[in-house]
Coordinates of C-alpha atoms and ligand atoms in Angstrom, one line a residue:
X11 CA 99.6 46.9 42.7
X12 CA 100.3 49.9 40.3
X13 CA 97.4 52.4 40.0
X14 CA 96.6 52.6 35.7
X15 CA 95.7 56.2 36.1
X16 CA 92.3 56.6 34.3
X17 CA 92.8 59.7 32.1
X18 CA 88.9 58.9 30.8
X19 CA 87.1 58.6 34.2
X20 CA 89.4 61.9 35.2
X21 CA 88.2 64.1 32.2
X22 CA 84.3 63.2 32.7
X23 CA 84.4 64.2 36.0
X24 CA 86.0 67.9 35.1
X25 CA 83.6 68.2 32.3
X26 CA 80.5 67.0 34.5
X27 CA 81.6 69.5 37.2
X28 CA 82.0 72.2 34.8
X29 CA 78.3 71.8 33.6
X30 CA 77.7 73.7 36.9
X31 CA 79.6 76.4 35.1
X32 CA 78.3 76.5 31.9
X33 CA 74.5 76.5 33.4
X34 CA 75.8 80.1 35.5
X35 CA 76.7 80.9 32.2
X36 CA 73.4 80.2 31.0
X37 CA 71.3 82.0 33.4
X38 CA 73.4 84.9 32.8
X39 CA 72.4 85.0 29.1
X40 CA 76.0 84.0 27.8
X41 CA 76.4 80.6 26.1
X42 CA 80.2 80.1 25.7
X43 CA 81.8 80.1 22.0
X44 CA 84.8 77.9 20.7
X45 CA 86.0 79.1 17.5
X46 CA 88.7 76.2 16.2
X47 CA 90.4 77.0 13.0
X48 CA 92.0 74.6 10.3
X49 CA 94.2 75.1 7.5
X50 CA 95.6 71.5 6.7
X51 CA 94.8 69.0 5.1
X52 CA 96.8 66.6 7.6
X53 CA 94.2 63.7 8.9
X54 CA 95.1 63.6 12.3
X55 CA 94.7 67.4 12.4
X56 CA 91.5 67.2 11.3
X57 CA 90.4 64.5 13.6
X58 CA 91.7 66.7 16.6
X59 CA 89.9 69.4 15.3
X60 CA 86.2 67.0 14.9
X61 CA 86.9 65.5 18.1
X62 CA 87.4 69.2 19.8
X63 CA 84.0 70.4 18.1
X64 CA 82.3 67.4 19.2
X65 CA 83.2 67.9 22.8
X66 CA 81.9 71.4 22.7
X67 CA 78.3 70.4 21.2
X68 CA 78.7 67.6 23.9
X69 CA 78.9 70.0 26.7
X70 CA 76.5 73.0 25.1
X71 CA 79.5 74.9 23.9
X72 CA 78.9 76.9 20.8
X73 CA 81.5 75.7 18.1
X74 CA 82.3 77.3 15.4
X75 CA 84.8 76.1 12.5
X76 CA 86.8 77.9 10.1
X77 CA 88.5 75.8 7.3
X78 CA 90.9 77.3 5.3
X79 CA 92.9 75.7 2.1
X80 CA 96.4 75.2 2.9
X81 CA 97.2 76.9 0.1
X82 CA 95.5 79.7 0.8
X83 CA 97.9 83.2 1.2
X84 CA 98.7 83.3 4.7
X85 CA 96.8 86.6 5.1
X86 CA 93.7 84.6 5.0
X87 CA 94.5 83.1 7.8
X88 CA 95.3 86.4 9.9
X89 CA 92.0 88.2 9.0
X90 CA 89.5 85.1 9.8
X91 CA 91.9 85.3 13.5
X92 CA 91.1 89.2 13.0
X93 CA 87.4 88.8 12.4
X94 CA 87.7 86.0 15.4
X95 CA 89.0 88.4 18.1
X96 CA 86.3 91.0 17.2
X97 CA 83.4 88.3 17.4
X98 CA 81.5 88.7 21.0
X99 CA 80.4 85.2 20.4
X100 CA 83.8 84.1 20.2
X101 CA 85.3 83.2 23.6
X102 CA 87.9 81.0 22.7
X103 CA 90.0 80.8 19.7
X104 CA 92.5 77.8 18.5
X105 CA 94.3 77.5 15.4
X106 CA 95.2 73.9 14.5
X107 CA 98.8 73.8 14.2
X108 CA 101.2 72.9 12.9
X109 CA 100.0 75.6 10.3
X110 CA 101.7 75.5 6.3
X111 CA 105.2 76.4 6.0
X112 CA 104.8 79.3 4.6
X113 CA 102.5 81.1 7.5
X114 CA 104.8 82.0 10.3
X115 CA 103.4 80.4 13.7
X116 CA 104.4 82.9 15.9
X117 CA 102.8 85.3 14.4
X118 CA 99.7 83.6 14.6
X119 CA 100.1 82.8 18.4
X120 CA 100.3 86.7 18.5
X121 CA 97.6 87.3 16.4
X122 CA 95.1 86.1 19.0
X123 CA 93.8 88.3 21.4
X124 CA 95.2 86.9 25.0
X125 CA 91.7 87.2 26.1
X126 CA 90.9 84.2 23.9
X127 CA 94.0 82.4 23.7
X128 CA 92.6 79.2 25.5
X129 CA 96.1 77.3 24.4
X130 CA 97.6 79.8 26.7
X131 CA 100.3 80.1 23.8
X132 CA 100.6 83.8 22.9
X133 CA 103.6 85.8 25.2
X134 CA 101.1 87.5 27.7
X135 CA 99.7 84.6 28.7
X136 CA 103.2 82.4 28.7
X137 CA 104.2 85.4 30.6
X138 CA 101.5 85.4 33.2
X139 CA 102.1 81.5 34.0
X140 CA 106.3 82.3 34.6
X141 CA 105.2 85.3 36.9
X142 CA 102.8 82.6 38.8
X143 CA 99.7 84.9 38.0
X144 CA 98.1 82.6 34.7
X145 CA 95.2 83.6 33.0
X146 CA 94.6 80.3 31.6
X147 CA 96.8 77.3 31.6
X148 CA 97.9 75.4 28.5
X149 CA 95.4 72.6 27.8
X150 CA 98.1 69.4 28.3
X151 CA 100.3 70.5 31.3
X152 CA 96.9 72.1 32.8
X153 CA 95.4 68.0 32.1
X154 CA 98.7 66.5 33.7
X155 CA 98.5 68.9 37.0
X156 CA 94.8 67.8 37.2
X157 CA 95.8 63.7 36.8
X158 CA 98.6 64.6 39.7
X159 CA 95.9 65.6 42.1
X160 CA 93.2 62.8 40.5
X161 CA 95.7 60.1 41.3
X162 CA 96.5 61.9 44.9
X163 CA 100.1 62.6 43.9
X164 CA 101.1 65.8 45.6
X165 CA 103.8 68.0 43.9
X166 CA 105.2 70.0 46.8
X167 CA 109.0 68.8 47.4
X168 CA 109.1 66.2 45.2
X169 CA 111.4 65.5 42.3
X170 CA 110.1 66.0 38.7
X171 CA 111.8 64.7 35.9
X172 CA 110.3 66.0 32.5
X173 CA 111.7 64.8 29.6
X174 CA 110.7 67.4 26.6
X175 CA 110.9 71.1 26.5
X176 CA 108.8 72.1 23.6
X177 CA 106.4 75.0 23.7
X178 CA 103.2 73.2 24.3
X179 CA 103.7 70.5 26.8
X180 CA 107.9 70.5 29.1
X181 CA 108.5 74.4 29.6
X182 CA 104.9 75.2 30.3
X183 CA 104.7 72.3 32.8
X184 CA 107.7 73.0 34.1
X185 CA 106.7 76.5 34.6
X186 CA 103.4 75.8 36.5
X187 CA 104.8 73.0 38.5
X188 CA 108.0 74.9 39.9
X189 CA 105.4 77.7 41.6
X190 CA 104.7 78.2 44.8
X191 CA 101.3 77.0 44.6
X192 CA 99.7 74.4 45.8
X193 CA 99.7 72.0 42.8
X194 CA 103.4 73.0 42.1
X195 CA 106.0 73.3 44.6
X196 CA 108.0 70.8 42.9
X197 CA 111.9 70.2 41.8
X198 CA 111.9 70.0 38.5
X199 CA 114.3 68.8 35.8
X200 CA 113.5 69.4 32.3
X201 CA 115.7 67.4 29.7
X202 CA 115.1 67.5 26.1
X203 CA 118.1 65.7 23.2
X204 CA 121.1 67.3 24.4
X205 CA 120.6 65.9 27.9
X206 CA 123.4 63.8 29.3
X207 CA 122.9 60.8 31.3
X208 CA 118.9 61.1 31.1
X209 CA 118.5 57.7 33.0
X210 CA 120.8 59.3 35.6
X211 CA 118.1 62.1 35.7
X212 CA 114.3 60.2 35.5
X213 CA 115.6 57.6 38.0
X214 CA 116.5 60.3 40.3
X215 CA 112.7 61.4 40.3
X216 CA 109.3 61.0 42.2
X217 CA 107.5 61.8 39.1
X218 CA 108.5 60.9 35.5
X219 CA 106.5 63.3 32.6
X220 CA 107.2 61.6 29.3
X221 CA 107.0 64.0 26.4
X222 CA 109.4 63.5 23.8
X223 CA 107.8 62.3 21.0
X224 CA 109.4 58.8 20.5
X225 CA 107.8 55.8 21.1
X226 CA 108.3 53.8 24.0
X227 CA 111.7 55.3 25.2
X228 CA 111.1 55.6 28.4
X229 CA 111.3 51.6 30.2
X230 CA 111.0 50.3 33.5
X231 CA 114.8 50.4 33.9
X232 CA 114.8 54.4 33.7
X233 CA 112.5 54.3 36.7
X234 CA 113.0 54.2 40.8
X235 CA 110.7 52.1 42.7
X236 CA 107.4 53.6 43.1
X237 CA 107.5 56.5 41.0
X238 CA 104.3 57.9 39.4
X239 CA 104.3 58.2 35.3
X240 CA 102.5 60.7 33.4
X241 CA 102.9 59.6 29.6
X242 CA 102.2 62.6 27.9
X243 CA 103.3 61.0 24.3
X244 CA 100.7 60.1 21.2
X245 CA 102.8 58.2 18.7
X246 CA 101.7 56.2 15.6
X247 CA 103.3 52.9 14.6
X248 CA 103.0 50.6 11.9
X249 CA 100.9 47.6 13.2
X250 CA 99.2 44.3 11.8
X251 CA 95.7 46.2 12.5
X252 CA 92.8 47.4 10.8
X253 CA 94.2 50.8 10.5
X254 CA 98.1 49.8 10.0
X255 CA 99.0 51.5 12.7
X256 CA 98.7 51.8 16.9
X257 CA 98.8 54.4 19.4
X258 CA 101.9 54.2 21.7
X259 CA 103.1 56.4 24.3
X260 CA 106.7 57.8 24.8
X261 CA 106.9 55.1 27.8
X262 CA 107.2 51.5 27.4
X263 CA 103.9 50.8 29.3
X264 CA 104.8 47.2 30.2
X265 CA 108.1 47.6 31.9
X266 CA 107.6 50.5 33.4
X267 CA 104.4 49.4 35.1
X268 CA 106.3 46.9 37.2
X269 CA 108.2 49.5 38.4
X270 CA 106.3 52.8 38.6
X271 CA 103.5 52.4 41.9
X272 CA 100.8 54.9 39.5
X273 CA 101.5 55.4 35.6
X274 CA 98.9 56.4 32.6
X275 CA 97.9 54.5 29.8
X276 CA 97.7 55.7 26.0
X277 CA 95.5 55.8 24.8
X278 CA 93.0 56.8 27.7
X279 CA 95.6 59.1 30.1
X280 CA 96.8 62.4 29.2
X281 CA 94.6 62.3 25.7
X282 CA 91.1 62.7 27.4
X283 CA 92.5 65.2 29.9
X284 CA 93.6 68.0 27.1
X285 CA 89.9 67.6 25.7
X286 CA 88.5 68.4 28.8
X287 CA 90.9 71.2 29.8
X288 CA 89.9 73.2 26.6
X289 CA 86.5 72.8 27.6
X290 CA 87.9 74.1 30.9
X291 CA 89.6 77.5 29.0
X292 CA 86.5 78.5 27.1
X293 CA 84.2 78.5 30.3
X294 CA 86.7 80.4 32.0
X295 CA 87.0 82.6 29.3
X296 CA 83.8 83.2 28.6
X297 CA 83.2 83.8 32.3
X298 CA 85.9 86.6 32.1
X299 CA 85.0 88.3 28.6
X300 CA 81.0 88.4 29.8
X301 CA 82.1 90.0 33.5
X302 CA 80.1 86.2 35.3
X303 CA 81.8 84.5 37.9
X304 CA 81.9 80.9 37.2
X305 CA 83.7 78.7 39.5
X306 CA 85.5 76.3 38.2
X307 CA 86.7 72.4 38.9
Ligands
NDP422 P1 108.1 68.2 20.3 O1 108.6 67.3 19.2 O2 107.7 69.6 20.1 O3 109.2 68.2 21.5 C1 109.8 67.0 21.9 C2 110.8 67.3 23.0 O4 111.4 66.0 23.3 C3 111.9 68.2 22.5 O5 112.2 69.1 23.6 C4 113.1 67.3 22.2 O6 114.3 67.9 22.5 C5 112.8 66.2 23.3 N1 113.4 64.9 22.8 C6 113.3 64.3 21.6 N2 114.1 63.2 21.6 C7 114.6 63.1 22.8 C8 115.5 62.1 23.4 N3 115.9 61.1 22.7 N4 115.9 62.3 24.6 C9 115.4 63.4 25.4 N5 114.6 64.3 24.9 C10 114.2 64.2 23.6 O7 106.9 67.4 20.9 P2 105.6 67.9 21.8 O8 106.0 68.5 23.1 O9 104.7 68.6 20.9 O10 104.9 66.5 22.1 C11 105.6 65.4 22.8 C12 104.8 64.2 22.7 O11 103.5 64.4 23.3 C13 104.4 63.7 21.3 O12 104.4 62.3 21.3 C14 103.1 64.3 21.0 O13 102.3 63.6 20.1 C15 102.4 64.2 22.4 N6 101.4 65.2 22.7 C16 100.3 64.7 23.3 C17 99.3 65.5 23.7 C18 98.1 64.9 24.4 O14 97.1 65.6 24.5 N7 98.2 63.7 24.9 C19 99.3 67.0 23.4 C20 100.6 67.4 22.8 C21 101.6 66.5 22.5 P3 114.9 69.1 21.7 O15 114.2 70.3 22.2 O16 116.3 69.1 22.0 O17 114.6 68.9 20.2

């Protein structure tokens, strides 16, 4: 029988055990602070950005929201970060991207003080997970290590084929899992459009990491016999539904599941696990800013 890994049961559980965190916290006088910051006017951006708030008033987070008009001159964004990083209420600090053309997104990354950057996105940090000493870990990859160990899939020696090498999810998961570190240890692949032969390469591997970005590419006839699959992708098709549309992973769930012996669902995998592994950040930022120790999940 495959093993549906349950991205939903595995993200209560980290946010129930980081209560135990966020009460240090408390009795140390320091109630944790999420600053999220929008400027779009793209739905789904501002439903991520709800749905973040909501977990932090959930979990006795303090959130706080700047919205910004997307037409707004750039700068405005730069000096609400500026104000941000010289809040000591402020924690954490995320900037909703993608961000207007005309606002450079690098710039922002490095706008944020390290100290806050719970994406784990600006150079220092990126730096500190490549030389294997992270400050935080990036929200997704950090959620996809944690469904690994959930589902008892150890890394060490194994085979990983990751198919995406953007910023946010296939380099940073590459670079934690190829550490020599307990939940790393692996061989990893990372393939991305110019790869060659990319069955060739996921049917060579223990686990398969979808992140591409197209729907359903990755089947059942890409996969060796029990492999686990972590379906990282979130993709939106036209569908005879309420909505007009559906959520589909990069992995064609159905075929693959015959194949794969553990695999994740979208919705209700990798999703839930980001979520929680902001959550995750913030407390372990504000453990660091405020000089508590909280130990974490
Ligand atoms: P990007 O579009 O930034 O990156 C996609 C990557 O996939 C690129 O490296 C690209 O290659 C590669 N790729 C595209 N097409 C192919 C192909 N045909 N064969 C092999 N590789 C290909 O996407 P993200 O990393 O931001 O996101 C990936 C997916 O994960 C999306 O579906 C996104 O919605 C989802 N996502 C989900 C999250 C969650 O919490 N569940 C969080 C973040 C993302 P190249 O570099 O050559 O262009």
């Amino acid at each position: 029988m495959t093993e549906v890994i349950d991205g939903n049961a595995v993200a209560a559980e980290i946010r129930s055990d980081l209560q135990d965190s966020i009460d240090a916290l408390a009795d140390a006088g320091v109630r944790p602070g999420l600053a999220t910051v929008l400027m779009s006017d793209d739905p789904a951006s501002e439903t991520y950005v709800s749905m973040k708030q909501r977990d932090c008033d959930e979990v006795g987070i303090e959130g706080i929201h700047v919205e910004i008009d997307p037409d707004a001159p750039a700068e405005e964004l730069f000096d609400t970060v500026e104000d941000l990083n010289a809040d000591p209420e402020v924690h954490g600090i995320l900037v909703q991207m993608p961000v207007p053309d005309h606002v450079d997104d690098r710039r922002v990354i490095r706008a944020i003080d390290p100290e806050k950057d719970v994406d784990a996105f600006h150079p220092e940090n990126v730096g500190r997970i490549v030389a294997g000493d992270p400050r935080y870990r990036p929200c997704t990859p950090h959620g996809v290590q944690k469904l690994l160990d959930a589902a008892g899939v150890e890394t060490e020696g194994k085979d990983v084929t990751i198919v995406g090498r953007s910023n946010i999810v296939g380099k940073p998961l590459a670079n934690l899992l190829v550490q020599k570190a307990e939940d790393g240890n692996a061989t990893v692949t990372v393939c991305h459009s110019r790869t060659e032969n990319l069955a060739e390469k996921t049917r060579r591997a223990d686990v398969v990491v979808a992140a591409c970005g197209v729907p359903e590419m990755i089947d059942g006839s890409m996969l060796s016999e029990g492999a686990t699959v972590i379906d990282v992708g979130v993709n939106r098709v036209d569908a005879d539904t309420e909505k007009g549309y559906e959520l589909v992973g990069d992995v064609d769930f159905e075929s693959a599941k015959e194949v794969a012996e553990a695999i994740t669902p979208v919705p209700g995998g990798v999703g839930p696990m980001t979520r929680a592994m902001l959550l995750y950040n913030t407390v372990a930022a504000a453990g660091h800013q405020e000089g508590v120790d909280v130990d974490l999940p």
